Short mmCIF file of C-alpha atoms in Angstrom, two decimals:
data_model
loop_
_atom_site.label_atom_id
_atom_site.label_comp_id
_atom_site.label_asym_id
_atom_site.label_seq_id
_atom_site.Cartn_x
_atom_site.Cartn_y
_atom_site.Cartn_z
CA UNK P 167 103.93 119.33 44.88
CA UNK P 168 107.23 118.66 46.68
CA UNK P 169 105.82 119.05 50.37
CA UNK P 170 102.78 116.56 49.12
CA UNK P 171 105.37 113.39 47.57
CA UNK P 172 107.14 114.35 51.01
CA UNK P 173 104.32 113.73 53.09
CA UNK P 174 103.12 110.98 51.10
CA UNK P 175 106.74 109.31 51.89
CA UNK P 176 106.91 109.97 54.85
CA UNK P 177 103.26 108.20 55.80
CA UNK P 178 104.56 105.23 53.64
CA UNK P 179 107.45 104.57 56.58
CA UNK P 180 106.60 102.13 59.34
CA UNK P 181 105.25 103.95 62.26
CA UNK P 182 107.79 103.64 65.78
CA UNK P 183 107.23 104.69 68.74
CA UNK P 184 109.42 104.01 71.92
CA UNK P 185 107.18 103.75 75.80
CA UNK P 186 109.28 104.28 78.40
CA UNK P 187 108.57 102.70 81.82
CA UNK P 188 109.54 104.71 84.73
CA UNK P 189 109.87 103.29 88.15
CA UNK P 190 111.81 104.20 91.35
CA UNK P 191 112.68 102.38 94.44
CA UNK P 192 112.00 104.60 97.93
CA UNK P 193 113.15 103.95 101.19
CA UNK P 194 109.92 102.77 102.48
CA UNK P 195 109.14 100.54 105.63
CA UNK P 196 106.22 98.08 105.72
CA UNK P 197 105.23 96.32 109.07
CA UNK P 198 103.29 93.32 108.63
CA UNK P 199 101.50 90.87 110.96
CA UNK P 200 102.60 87.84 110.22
CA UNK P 201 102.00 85.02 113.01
CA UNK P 202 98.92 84.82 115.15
CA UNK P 203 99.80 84.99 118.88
CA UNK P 204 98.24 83.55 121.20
CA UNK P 205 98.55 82.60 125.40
CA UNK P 206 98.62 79.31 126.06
CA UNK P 207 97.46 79.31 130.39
CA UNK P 208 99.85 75.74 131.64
CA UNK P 209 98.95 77.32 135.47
CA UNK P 210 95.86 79.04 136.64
CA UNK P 211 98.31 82.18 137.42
CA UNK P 212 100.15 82.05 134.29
CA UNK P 213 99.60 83.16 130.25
CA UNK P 214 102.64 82.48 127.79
CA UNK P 215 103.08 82.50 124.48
CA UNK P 216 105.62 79.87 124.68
CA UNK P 217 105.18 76.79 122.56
CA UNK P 218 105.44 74.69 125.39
CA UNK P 219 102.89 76.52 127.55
CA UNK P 220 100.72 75.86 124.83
CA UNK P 221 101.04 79.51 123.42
CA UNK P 222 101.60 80.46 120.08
CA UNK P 223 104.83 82.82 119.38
CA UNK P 224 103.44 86.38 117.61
CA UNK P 225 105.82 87.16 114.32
CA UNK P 226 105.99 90.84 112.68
CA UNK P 227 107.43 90.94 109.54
CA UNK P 228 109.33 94.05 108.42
CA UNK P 229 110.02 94.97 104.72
CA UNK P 230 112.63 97.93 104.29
CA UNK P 231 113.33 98.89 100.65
CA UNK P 232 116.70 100.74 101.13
CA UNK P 233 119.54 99.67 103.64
CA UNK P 234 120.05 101.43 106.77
CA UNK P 235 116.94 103.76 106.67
CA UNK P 236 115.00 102.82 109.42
CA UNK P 237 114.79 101.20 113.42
CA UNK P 238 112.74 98.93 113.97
CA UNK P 239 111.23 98.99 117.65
CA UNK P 240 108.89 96.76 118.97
CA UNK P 241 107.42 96.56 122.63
CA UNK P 242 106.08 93.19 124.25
CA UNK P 243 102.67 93.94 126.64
CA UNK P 244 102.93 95.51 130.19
CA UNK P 245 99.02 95.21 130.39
CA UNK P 246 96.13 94.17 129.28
CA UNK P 247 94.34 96.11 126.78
CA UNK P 248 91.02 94.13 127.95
CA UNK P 249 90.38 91.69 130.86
CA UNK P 250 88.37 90.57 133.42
CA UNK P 251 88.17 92.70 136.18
CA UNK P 252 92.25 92.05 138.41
CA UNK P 253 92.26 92.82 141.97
CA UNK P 254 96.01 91.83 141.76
CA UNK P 255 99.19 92.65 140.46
CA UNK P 256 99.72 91.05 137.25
CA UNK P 257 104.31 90.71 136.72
CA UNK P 258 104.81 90.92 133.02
CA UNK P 259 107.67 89.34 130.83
CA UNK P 260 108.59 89.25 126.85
CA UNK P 261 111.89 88.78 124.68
CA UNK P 262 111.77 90.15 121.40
CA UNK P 263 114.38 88.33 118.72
CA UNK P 264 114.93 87.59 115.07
CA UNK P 265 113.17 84.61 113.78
CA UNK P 266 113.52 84.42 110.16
CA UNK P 267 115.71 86.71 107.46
CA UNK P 268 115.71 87.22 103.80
CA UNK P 269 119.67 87.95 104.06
CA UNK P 270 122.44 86.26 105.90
CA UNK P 271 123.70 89.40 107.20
CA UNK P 272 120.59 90.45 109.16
CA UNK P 273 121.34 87.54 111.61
CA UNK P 274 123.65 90.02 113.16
CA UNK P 275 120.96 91.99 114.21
CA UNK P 276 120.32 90.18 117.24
CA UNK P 277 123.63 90.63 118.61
CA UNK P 278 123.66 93.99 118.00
CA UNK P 279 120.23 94.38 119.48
CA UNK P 280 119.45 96.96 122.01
CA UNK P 281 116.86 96.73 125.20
CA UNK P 282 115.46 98.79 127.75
CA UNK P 283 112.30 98.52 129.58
CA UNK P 284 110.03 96.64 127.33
CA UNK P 285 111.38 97.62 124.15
CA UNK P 286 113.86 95.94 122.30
CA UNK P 287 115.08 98.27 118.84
CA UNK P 288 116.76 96.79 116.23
CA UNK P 289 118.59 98.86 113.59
CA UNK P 290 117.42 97.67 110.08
CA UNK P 291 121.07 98.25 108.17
CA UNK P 292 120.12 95.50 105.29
CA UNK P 293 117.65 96.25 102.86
CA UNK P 294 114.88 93.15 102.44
CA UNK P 295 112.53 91.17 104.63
CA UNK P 296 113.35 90.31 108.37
CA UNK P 297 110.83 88.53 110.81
CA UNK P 298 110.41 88.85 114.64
CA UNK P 299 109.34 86.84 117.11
CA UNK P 300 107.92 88.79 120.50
CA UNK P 301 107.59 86.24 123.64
CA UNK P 302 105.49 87.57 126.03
CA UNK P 303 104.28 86.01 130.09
CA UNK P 304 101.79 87.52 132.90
CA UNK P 305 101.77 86.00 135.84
CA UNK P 306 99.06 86.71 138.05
CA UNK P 307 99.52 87.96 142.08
CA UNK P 308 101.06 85.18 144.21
CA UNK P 309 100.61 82.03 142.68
CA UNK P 310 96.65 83.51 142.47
CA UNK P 311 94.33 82.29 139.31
CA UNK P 312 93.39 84.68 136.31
CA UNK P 313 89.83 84.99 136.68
CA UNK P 314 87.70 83.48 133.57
CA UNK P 315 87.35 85.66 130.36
CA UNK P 316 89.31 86.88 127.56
CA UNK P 317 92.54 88.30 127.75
CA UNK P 318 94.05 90.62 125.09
CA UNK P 319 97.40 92.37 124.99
CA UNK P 320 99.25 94.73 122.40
CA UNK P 321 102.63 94.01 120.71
CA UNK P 322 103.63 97.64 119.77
CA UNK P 323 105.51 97.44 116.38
CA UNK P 324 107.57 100.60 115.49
CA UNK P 325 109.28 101.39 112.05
CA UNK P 326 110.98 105.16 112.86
CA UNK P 327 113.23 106.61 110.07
CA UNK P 328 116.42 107.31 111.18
CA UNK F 211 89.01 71.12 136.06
CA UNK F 212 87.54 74.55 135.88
CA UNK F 213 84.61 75.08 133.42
CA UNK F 214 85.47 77.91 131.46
CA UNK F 215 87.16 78.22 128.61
CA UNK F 216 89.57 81.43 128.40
CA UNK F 217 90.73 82.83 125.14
CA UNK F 218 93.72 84.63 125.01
CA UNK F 219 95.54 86.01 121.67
CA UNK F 220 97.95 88.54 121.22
CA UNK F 221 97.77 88.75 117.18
CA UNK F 222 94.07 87.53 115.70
CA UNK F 223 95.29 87.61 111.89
CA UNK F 224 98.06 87.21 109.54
CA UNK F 225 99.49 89.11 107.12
CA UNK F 226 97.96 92.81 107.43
CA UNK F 227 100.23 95.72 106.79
CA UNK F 228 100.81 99.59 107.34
CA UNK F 229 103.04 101.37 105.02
CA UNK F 230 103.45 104.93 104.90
CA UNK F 231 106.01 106.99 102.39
CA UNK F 232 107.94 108.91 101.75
CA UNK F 233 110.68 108.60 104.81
CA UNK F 234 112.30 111.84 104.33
CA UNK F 235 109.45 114.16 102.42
CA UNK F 236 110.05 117.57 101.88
CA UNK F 237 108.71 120.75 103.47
CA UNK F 238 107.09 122.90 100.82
CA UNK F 239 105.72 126.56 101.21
CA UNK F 240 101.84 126.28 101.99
CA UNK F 241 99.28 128.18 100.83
CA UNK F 242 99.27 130.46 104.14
CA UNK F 243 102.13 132.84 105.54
CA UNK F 244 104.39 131.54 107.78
CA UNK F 245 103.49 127.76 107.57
CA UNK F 246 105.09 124.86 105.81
CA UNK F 247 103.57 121.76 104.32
CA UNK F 248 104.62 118.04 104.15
CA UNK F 249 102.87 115.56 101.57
CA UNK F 250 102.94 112.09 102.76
CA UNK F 251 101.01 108.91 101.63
CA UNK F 252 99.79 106.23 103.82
CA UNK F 253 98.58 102.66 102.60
CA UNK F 254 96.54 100.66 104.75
CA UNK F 255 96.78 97.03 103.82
CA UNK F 256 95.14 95.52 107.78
CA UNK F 257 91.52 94.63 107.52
CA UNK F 258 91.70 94.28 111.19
CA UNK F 259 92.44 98.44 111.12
CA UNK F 260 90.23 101.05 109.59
CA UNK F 261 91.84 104.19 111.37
CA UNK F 262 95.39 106.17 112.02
CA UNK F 263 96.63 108.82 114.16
CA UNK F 264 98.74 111.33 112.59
CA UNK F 265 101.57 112.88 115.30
CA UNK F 266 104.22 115.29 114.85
CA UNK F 267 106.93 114.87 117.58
CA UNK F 268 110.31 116.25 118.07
CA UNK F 269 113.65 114.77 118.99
CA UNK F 270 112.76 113.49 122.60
CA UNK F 271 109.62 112.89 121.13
CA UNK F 272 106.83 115.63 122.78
CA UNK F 273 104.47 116.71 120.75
CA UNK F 274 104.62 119.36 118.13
CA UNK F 275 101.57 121.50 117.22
CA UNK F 276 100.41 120.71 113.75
CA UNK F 277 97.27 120.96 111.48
CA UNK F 278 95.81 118.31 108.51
CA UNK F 279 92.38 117.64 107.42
CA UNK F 280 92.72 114.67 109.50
CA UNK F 281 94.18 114.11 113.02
CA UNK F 282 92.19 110.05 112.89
CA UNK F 283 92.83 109.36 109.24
CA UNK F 284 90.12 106.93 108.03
CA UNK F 285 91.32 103.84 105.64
CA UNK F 286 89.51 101.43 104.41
CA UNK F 287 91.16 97.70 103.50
CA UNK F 288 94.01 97.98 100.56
CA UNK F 289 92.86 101.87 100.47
CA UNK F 290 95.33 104.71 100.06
CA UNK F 291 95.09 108.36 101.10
CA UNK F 292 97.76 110.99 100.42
CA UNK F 293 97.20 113.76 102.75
CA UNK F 294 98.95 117.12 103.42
CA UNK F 295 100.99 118.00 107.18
CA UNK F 296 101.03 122.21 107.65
CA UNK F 297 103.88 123.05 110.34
CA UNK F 298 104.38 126.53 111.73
CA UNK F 299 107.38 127.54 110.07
CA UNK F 300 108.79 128.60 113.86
CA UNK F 301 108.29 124.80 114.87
CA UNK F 302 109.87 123.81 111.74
CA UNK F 303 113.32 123.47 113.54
CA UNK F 304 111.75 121.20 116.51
CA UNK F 305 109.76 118.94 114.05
CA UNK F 306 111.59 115.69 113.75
CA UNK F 307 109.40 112.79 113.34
CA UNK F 308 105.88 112.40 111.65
CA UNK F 309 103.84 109.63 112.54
CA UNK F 310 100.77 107.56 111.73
CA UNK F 311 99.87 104.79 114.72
CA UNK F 312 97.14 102.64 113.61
CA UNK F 313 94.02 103.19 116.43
CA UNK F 314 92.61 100.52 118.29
CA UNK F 315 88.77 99.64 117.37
CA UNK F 316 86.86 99.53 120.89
CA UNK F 317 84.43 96.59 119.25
CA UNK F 318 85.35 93.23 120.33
CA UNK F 319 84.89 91.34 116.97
CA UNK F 320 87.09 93.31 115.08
CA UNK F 321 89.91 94.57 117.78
CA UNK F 322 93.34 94.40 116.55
CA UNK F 323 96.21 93.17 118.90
CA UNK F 324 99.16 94.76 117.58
CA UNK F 325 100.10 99.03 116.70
CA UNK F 326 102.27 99.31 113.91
CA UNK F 327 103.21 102.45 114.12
CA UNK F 328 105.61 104.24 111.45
CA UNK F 329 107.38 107.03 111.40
CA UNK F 330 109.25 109.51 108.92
CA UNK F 331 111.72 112.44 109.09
CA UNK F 332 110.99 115.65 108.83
CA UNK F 333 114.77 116.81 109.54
CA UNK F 334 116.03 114.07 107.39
CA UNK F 335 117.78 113.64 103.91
CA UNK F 336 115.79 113.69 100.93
CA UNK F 337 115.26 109.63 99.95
#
């Protein structure tokens, strides 16, 4: 009889419940395509994707999630990865740099920059969203003209835990 | 001038993304004798990319033998795909970096023009 006005009492009470919602934060690195590139041709022995060769600058955006985690590498073309048949040499160039930041602080990343060969690394010590810009020029044998066709090229974009 | 019209792109679309977690994962005991395992997770956000390459490298990055259901790791758009990493535990000390490197489609109408390629830790804190 007890247990039963017990039960009854306690089925009267409101009914709580508490939901917990768990979440965590990794260190995590996202690349992301951001800007279209594209070769602008001012010369018949010259592609750039300078503005004023009528080129469009590429942009990769990188997200890191926790500070000082990752490098970010990226690597401007040194060929073609389809073309029209070249019976020349073909001289590349590219710059790699910071374009855009979601923190003050990661403007110091150019300065502290590092380059060899065609890859410039950049170590990512400021968690949040940083953009890069990757210029990139062929020039074609001795002043000689790209023949006709399409021309594609590969920005490498590396994210390497460090 | 000349009649032809040359088109020449480095990056065809915007926005597309590769992420791949975690950046330090843990070795685990596998299933067989004498061989390790790594759990990773890979998240393929490019519609320009359907396929990844999944390296194990060590410090001066040369290849270290490794085994996984996949080598070419097939993703669809916005699709994830956890997938396991078994390491001999005698390469164990070499292994450094894991890698995915998104592949390059040979089909004109859908080639990418950038790799992303990311990499995590295998001798690494724990994140």
């Amino acid at each position: 009889m007890k247990y039963s006005a017990f039960i009854l009492a306690m089925a009267a009470l409101p009914a709580a419940a508490n939901t917990e919602i768990n979440g965590m934060v990794e260190a995590k690195c996202v690349i992301q395509t951001d800007t279209s590139g594209v070769y602008g041709n001012p010369t018949a022995d010259k592609l750039s994707t300078a503005s004023s060769d009528g080129g469009v600058i590429p942009v990769v955006r990188y997200d890191v999630a926790i500070a000082d985690y990752y490098l970010a590498k990226i690597s401007h073309p040194t060929e073609f990865s389809s073309s029209p048949a070249l019976s020349d040499t073909v001289t590349w160039t590219g710059e790699t740099s910071v374009s855009q930041t979601s923190d003050a602080g990661m403007s110091a990343y150019d300065t502290n920059k590092v380059v060899y060969g065609s890859t410039t690394e950049f170590d990512l010590t400021i968690a949040g969203s940083t953009w890069f810009k990757t210029t990139s020029t062929a020039s074609y044998g001795f002043g000689k003209a790209f023949p006709g066709g399409n021309y594609t090229a590969i920005v490498v974009a590396e994210c390497i835990a460090k | 001038m000349l009649n032809k019209v040359l088109i020449f792109s480095i990056f065809a679309t915007a926005a597309f993304s590769h992420d791949m977690t975690p950046a330090y994962p843990d070795l685990k005991p596998s299933h067989v004798s004498g061989v390790s395992k790594v759990e990773m997770s890979l998240f393929n956000a490019r519609s320009d990319v359907k396929y990844y390459q999944i390296e194990v490298f060590d410090k001066n990055w040369a290849n270290i033998p490794f085994s996984s259901t996949y080598r070419i790791i097939k993703l669809e758009h916005k699709e994830r795909k956890n997938f396991d990493v078994y390491i001999r535990n005698m390469d164990i000390d070499r292994a450094v970096y894991l890698c995915t490197t998104s592949k390059i489609s040979k089909s004109k109408s859908t080639r990418p023009f950038v790799a992303s390629k990311i990499c995590s830790r295998l001798d690494g804190p724990q994140a």
